[in-house]
Coordinates of N, CA and C in Angstrom, one line a residue:
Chain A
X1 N -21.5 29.6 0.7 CA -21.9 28.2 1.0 C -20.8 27.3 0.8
X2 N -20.4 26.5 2.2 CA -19.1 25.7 1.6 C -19.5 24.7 0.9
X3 N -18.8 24.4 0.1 CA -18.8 22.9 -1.5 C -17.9 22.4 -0.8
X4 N -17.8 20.6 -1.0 CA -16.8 19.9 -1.4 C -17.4 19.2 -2.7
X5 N -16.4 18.7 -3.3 CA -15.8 17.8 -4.7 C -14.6 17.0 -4.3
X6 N -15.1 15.3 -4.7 CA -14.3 14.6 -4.6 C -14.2 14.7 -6.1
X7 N -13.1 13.9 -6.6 CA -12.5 13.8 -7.6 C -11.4 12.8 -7.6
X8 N -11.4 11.8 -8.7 CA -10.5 10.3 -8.8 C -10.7 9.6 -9.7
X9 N -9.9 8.5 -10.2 CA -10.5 7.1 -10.7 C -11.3 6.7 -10.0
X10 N -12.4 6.4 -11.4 CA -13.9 5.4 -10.8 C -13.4 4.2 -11.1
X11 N -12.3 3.4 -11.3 CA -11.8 2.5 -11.8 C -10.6 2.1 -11.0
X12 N -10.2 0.8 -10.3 CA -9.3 0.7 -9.7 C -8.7 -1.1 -9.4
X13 N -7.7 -1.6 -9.8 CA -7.6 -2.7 -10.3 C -7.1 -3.0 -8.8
X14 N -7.6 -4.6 -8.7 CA -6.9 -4.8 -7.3 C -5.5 -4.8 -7.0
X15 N -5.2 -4.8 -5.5 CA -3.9 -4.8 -5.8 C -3.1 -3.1 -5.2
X16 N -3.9 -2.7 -6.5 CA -3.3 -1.3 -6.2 C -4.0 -0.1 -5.3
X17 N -3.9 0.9 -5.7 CA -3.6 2.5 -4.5 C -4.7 3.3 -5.2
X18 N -6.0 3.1 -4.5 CA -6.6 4.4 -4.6 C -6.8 5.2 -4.3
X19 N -6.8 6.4 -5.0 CA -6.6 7.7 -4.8 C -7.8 9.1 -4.8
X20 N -7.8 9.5 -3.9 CA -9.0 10.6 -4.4 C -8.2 11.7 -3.5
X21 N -9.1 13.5 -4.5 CA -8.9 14.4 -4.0 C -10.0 15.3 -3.8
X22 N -10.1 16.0 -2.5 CA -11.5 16.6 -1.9 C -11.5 17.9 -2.4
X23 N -12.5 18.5 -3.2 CA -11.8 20.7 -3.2 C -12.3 21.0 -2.5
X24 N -12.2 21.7 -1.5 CA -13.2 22.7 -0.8 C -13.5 24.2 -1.3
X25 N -14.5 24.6 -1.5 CA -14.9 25.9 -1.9 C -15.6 26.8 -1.1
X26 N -15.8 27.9 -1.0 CA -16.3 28.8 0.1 C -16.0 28.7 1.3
X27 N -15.1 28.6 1.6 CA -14.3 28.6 2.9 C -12.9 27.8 2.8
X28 N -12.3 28.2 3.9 CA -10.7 27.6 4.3 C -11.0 26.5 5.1
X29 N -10.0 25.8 4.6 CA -9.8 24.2 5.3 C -9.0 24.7 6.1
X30 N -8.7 25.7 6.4 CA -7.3 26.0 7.5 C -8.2 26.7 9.1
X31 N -9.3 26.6 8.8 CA -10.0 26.9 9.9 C -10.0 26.3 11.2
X32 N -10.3 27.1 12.1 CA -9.8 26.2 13.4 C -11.1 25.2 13.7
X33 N -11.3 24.2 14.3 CA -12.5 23.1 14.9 C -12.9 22.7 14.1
X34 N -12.0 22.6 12.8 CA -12.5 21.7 11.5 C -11.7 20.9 10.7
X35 N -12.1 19.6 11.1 CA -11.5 18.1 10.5 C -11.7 18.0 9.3
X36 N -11.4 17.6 8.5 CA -11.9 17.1 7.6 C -12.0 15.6 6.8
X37 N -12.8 14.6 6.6 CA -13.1 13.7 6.9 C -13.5 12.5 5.4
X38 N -13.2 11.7 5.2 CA -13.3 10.6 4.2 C -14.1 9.9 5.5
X39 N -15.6 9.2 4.3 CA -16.3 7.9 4.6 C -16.9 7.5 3.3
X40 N -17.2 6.3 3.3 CA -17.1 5.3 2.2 C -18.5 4.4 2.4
X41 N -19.5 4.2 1.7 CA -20.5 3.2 1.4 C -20.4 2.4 0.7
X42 N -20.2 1.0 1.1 CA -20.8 0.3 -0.4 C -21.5 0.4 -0.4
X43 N -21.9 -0.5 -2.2 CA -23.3 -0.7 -3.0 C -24.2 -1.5 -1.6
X44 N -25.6 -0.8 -1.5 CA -26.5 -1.3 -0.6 C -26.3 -1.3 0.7
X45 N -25.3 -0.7 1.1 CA -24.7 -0.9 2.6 C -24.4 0.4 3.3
X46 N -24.6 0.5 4.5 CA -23.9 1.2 5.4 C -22.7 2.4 5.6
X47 N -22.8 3.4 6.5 CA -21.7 4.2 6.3 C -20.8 3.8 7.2
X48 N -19.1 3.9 6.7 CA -17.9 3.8 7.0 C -17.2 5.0 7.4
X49 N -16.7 5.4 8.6 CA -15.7 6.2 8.7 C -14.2 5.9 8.7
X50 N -13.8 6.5 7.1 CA -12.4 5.9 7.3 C -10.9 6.5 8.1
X51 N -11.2 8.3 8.0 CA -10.1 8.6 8.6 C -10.7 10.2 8.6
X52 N -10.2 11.2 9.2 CA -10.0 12.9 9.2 C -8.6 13.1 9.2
X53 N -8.6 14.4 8.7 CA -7.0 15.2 8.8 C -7.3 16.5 9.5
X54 N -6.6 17.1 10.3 CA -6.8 18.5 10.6 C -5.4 19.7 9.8
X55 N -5.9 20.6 9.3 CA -5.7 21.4 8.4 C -3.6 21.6 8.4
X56 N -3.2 21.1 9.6 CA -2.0 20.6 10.5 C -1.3 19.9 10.2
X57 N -2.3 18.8 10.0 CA -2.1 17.5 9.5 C -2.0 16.5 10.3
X58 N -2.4 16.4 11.4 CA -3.0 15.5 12.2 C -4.0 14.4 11.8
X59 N -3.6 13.3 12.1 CA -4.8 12.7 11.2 C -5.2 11.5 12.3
X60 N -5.9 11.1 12.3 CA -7.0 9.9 12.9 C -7.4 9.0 11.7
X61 N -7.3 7.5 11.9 CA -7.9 6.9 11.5 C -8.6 6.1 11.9
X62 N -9.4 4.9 10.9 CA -10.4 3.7 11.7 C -9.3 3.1 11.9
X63 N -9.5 2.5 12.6 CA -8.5 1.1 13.1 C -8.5 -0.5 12.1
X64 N -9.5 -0.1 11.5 CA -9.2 -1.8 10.8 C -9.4 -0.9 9.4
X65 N -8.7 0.3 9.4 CA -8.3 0.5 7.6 C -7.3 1.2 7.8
X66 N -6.3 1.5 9.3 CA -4.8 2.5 9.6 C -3.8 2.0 8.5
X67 N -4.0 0.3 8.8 CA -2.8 0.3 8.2 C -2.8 0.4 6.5
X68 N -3.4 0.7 5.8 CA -4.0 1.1 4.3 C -4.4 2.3 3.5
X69 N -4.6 3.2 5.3 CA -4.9 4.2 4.3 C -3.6 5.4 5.1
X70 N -3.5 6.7 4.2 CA -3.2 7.8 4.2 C -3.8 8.6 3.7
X71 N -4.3 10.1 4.7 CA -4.9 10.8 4.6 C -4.1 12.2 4.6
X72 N -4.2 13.2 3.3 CA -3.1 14.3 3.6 C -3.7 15.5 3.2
X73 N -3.0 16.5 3.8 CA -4.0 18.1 3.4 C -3.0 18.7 2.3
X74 N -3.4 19.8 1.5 CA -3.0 20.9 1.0 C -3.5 21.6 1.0
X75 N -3.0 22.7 2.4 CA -3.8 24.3 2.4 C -3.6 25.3 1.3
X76 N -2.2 25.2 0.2 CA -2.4 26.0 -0.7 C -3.4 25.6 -1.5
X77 N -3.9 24.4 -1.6 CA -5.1 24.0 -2.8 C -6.1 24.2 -2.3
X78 N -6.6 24.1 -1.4 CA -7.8 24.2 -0.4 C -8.3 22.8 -0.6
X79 N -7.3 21.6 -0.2 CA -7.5 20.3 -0.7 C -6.9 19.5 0.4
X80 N -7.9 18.3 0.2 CA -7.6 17.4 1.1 C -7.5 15.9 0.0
X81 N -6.5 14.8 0.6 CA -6.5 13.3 -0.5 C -6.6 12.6 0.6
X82 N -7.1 11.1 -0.3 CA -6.9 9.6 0.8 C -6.2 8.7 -0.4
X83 N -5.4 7.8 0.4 CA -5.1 6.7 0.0 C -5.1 5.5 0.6
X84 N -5.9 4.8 -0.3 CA -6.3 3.3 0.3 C -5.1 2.4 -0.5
X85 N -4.6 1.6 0.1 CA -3.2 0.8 -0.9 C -4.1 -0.8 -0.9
X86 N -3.8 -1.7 -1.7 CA -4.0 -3.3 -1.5 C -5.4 -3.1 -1.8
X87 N -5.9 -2.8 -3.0 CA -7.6 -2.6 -2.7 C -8.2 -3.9 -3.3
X88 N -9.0 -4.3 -2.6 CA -9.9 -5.4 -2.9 C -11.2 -4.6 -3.9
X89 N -11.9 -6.2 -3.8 CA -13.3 -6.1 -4.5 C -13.9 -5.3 -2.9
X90 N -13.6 -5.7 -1.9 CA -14.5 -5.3 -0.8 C -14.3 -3.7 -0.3
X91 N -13.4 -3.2 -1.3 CA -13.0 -2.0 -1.3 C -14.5 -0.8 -2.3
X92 N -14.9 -1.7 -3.1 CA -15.6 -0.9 -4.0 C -17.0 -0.3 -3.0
X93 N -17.0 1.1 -3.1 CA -17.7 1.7 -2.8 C -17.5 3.4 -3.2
X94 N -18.9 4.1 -2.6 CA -19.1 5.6 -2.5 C -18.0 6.2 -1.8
X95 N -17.0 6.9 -2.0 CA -16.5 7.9 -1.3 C -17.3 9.3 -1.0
X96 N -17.1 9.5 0.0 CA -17.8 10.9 0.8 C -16.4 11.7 1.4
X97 N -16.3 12.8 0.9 CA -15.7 13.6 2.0 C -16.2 14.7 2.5
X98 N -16.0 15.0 3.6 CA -16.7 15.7 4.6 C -16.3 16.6 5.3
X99 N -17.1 17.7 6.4 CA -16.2 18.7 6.9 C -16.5 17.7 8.5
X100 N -15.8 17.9 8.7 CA -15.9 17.3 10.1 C -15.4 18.0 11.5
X101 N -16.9 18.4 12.0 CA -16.7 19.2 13.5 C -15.8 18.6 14.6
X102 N -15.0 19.1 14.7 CA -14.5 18.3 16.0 C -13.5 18.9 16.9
X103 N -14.0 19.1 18.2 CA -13.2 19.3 19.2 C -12.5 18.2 20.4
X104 N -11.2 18.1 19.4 CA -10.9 16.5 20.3 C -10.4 16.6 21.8
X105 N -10.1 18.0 22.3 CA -9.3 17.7 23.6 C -10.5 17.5 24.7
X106 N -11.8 17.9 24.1 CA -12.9 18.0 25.4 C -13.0 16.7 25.5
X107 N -13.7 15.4 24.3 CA -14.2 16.1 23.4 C -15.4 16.6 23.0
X108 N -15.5 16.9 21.9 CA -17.0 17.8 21.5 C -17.3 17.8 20.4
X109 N -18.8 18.6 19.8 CA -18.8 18.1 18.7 C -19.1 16.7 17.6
X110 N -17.9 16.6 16.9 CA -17.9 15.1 16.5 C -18.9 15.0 15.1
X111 N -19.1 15.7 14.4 CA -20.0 14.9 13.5 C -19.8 15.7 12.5
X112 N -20.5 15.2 10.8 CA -20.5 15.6 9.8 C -21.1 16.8 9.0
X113 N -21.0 18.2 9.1 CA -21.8 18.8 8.4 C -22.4 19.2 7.3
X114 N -20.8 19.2 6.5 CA -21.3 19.4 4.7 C -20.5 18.6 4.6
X115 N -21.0 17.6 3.1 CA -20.3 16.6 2.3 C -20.6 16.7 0.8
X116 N -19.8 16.3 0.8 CA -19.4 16.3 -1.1 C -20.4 15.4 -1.4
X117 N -20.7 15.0 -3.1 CA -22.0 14.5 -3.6 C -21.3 12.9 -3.9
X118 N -20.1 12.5 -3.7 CA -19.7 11.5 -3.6 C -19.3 10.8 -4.7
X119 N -18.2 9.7 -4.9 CA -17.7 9.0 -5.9 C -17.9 7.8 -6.1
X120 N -18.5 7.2 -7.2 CA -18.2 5.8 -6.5 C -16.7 5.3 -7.2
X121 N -16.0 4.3 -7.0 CA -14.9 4.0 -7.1 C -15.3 2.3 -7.1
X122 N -14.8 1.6 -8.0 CA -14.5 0.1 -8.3 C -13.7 -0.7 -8.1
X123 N -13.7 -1.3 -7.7 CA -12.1 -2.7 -7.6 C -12.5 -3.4 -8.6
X124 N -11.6 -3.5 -9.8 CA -12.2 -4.6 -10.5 C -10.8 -5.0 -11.6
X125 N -10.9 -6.1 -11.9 CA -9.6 -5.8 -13.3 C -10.1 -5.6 -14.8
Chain B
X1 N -13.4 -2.1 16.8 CA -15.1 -1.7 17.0 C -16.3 -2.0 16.0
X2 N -17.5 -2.5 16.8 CA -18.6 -2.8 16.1 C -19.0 -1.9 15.8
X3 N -20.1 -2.0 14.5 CA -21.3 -0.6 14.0 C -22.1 -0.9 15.6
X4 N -23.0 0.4 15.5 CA -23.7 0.3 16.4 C -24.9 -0.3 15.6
X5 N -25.8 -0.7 16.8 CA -27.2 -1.7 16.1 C -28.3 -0.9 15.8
X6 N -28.9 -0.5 14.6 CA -30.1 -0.1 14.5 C -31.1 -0.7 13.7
X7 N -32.1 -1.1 13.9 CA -33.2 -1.7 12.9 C -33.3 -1.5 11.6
X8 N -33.5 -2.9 11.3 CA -33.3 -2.2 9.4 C -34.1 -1.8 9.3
X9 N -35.5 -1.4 9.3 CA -36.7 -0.9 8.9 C -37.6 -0.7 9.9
X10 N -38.2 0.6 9.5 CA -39.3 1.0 10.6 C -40.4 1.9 9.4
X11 N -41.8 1.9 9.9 CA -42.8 2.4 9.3 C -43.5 3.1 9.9
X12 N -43.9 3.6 9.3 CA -45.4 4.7 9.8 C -46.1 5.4 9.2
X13 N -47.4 5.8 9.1 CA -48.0 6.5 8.3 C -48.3 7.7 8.3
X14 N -48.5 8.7 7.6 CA -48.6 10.1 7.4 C -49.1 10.7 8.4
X15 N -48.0 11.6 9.4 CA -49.2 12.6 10.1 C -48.1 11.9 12.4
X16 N -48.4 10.3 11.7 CA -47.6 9.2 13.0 C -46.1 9.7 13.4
X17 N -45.7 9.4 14.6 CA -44.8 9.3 15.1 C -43.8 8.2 15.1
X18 N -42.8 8.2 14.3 CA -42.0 6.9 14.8 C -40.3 7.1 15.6
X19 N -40.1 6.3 16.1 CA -38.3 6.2 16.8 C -37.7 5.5 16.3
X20 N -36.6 5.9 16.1 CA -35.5 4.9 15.6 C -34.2 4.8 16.8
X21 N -33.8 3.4 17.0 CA -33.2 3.6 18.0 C -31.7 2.9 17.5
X22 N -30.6 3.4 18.2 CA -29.3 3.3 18.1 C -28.6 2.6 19.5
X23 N -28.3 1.4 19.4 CA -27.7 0.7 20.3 C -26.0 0.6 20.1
X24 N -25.5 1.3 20.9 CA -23.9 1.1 20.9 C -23.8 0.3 22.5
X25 N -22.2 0.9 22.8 CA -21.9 0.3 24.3 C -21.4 1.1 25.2
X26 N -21.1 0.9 26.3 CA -20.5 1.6 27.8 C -19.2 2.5 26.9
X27 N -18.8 2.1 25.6 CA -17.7 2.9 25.1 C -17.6 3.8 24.4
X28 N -19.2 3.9 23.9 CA -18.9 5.1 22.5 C -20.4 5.0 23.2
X29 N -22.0 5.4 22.7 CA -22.8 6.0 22.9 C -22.9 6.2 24.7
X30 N -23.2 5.3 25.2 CA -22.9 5.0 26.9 C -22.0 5.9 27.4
X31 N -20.8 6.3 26.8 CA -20.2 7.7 27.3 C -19.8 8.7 27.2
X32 N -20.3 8.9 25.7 CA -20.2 10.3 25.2 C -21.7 10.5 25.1
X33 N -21.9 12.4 25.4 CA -23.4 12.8 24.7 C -23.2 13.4 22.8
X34 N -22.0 12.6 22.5 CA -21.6 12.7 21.0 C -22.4 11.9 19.7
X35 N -23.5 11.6 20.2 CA -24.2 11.5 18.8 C -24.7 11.7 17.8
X36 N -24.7 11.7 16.7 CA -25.1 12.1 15.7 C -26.1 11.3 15.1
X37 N -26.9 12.3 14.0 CA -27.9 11.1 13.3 C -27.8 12.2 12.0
X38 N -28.2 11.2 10.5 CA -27.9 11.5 9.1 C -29.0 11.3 8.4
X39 N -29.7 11.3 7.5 CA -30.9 11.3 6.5 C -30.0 11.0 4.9
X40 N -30.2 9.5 4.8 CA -30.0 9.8 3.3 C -31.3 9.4 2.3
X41 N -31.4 10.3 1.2 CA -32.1 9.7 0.2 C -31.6 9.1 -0.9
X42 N -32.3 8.0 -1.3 CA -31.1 7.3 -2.6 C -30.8 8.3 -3.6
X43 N -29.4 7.7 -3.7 CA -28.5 8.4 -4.4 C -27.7 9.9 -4.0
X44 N -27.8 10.0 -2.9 CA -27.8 11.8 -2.4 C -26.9 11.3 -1.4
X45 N -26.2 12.0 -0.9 CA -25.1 12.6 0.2 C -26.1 12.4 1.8
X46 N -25.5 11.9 2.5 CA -26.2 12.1 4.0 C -26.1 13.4 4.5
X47 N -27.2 13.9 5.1 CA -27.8 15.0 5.6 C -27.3 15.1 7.0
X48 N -26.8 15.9 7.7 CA -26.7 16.1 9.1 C -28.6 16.3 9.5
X49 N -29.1 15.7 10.6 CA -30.1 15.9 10.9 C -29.8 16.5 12.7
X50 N -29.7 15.2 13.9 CA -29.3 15.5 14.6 C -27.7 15.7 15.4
X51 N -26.8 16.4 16.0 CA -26.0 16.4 16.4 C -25.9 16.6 18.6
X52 N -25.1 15.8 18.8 CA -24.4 15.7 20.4 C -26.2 15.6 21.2
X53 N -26.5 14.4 20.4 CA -27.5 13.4 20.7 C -28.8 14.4 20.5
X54 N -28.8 15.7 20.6 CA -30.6 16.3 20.8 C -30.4 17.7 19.9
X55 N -29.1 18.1 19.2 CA -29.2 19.3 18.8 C -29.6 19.7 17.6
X56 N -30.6 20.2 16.6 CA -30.6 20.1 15.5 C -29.8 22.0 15.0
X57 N -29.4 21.4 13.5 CA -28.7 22.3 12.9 C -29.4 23.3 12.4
X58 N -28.9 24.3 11.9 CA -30.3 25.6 11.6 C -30.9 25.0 10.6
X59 N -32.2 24.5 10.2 CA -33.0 24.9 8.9 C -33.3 23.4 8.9
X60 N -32.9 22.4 9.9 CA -33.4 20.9 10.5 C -34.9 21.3 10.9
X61 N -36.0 20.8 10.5 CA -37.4 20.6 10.9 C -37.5 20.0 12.7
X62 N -38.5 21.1 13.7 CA -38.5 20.7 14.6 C -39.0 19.4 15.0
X63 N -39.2 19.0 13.9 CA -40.2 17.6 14.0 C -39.1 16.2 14.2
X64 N -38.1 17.0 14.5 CA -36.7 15.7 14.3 C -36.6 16.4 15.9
X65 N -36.0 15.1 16.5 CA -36.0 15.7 18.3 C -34.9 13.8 18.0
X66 N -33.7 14.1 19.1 CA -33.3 12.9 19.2 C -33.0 13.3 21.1
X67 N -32.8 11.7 21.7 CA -32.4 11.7 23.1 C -31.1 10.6 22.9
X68 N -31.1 10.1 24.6 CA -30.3 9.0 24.7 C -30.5 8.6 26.2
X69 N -30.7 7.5 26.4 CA -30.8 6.4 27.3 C -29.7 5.5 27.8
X70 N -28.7 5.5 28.3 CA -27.5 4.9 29.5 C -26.8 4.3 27.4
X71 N -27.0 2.8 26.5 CA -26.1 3.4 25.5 C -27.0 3.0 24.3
X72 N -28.1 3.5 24.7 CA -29.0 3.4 23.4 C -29.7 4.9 23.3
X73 N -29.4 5.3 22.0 CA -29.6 6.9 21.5 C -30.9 6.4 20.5
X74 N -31.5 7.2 20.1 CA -33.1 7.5 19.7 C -33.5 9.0 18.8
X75 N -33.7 8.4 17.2 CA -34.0 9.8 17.0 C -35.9 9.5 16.5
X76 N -36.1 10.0 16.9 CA -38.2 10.6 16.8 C -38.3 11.5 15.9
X77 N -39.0 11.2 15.0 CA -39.5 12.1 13.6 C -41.4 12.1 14.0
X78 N -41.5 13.4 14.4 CA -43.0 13.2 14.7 C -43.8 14.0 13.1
X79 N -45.6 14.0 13.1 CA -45.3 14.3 12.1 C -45.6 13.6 10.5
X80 N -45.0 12.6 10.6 CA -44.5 12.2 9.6 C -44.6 12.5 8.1
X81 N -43.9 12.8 7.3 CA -44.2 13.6 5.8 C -43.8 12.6 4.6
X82 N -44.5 12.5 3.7 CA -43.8 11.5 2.5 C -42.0 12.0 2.4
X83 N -41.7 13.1 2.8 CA -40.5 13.4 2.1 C -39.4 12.8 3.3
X84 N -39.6 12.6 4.8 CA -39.1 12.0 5.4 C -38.8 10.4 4.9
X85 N -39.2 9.7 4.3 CA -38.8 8.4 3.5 C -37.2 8.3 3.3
X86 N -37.0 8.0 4.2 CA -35.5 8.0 3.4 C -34.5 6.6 4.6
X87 N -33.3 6.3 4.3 CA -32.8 5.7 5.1 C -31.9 6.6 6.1
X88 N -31.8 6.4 7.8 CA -31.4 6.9 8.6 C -30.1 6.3 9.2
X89 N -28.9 6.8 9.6 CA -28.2 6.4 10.2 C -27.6 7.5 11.5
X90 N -26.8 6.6 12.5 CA -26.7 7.0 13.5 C -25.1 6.9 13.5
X91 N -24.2 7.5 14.8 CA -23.1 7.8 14.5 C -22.5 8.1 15.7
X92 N -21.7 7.8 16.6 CA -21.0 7.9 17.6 C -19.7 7.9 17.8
X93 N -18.9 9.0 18.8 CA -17.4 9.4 19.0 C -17.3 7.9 19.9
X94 N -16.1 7.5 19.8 CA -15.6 6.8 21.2 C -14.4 6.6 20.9
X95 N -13.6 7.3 22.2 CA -12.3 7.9 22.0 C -11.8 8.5 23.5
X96 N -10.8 9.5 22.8 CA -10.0 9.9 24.0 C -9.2 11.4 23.7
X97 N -8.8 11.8 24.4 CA -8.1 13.1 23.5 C -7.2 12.9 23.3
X98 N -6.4 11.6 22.7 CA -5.4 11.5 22.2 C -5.5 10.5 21.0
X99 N -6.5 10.3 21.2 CA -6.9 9.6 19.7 C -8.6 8.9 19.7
X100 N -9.0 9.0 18.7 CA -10.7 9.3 18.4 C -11.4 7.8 17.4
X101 N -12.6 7.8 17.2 CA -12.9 6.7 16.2 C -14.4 7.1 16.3
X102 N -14.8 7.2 15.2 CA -15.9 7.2 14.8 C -16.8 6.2 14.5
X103 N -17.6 5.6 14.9 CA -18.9 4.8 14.9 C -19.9 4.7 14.0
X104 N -20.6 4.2 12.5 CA -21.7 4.7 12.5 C -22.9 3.1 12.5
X105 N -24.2 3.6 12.8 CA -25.0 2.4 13.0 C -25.2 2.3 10.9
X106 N -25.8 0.3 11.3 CA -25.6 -0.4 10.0 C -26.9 0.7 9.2
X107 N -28.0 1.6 9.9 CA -29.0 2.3 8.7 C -30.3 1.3 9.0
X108 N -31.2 2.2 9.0 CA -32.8 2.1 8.9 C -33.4 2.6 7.5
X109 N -33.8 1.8 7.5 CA -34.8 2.5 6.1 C -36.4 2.9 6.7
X110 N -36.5 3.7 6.4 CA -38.1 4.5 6.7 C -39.0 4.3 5.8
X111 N -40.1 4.0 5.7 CA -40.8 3.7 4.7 C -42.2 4.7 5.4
X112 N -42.9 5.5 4.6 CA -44.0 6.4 4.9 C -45.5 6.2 4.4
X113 N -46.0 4.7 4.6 CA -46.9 4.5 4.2 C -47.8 5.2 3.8

């Protein structure tokens, strides 16, 4: 059964770079037709897709968080990270990382199947 | 890009049928058959429920059925069970094969009278 685990500071002063790392367990992130994917809730609110990487390192982002975040793989870890730089108060929320189906040249697919149990993360000083 | 629009709240009572519907545009639901729909319960991780607008995943309840209509997508929980209570969101590709963006609607809360 594949697991993810995020893992990071729950704590993050504005200003600066947060950071999280995804583990995957029971399977390879090196697998073919599988993205893998960071999305973010805030408190009370809505889901966010912030970015996928493919195992390559291809990556896609949202468009109103490209220029902030970086998304990067490690196939020897069986790991994937995000970084959000400049973080605000409107940054605080759940992190989710995800495996993410996707066949982009059709495309096809497209959506989330297993996700990690999620972080929350703070902007605060 | 906007969230797609879905109602904050919908009701029904045990046994009833309800729809939840997902309004995007001619860009993302209107032209792909890429939608997805999620089940969260507070505090828990979203659930894949429906995928590529009507498919459910192995061990998804047949009682979950979604469609889609020119760029408004619809997921139907017939049925209805106290344990379906939960808040729903919806989720759409709109993109290109040279670069992609992911969609999701602002979330319905279900309430199972």
């Amino acid at each position: 059964q594949l697991q993810l685990q995020e893992s990071g500071p729950g704590l993050v002063k504005p200003s600066e770079t947060l950071s999280l790392t995804c583990t995957v367990s029971g399977g390879s992130i090196s697998s073919s037709s599988y993205y893998w994917g960071w999305i973010r809730q805030p408190p009370g609110k809505g889901l966010e897709w912030i970015g996928s990487i493919y195992y390559s390192g291809s990556t896609y982002y949202n468009p109103s968080l490209k220029s902030r975040v970086t998304i990067s793989v490690d196939t020897s870890k069986n790991q994937f990270s995000l970084k959000l730089s400049s973080v605000t108060a409107a940054d605080t929320a759940v992190y989710y990382c995800a495996r993410h189906v996707a066949i982009v040249v059709v495309p096809a697919a497209m959506f989330f199947d297993y996700w990690g149990q999620g972080t929350l993360v703070t902007v605060s000083s | 890009q906007s969230a797609l629009t879905q109602p904050a709240s919908v009701s029904g009572s045990p046994g009833q049928s309800i729809t939840i519907s997902c309004t995007g545009t001619s860009s993302d639901v209107g032209s792909y058959n890429l939608v997805s729909w999620y089940q969260q319960h507070p505090g828990k991780a979203p659930k894949l429920m429906i995928y590529e607008v009507s498919k459910r995943p192995s061990g998804v309840s047949n009682r979950f059925s979604g469609s889609k209509s020119g760029n408004t997508a619809s997921l139907t929980i017939s049925g209805l069970q106290a344990e379906d209570e939960a808040d729903y969101y919806c989720c759409s590709y709109a993109g290109s094969s040279t670069s992609f963006f992911l969609v999701f609607g602002g979330g319905t809360k279900l309430t199972v009278l």
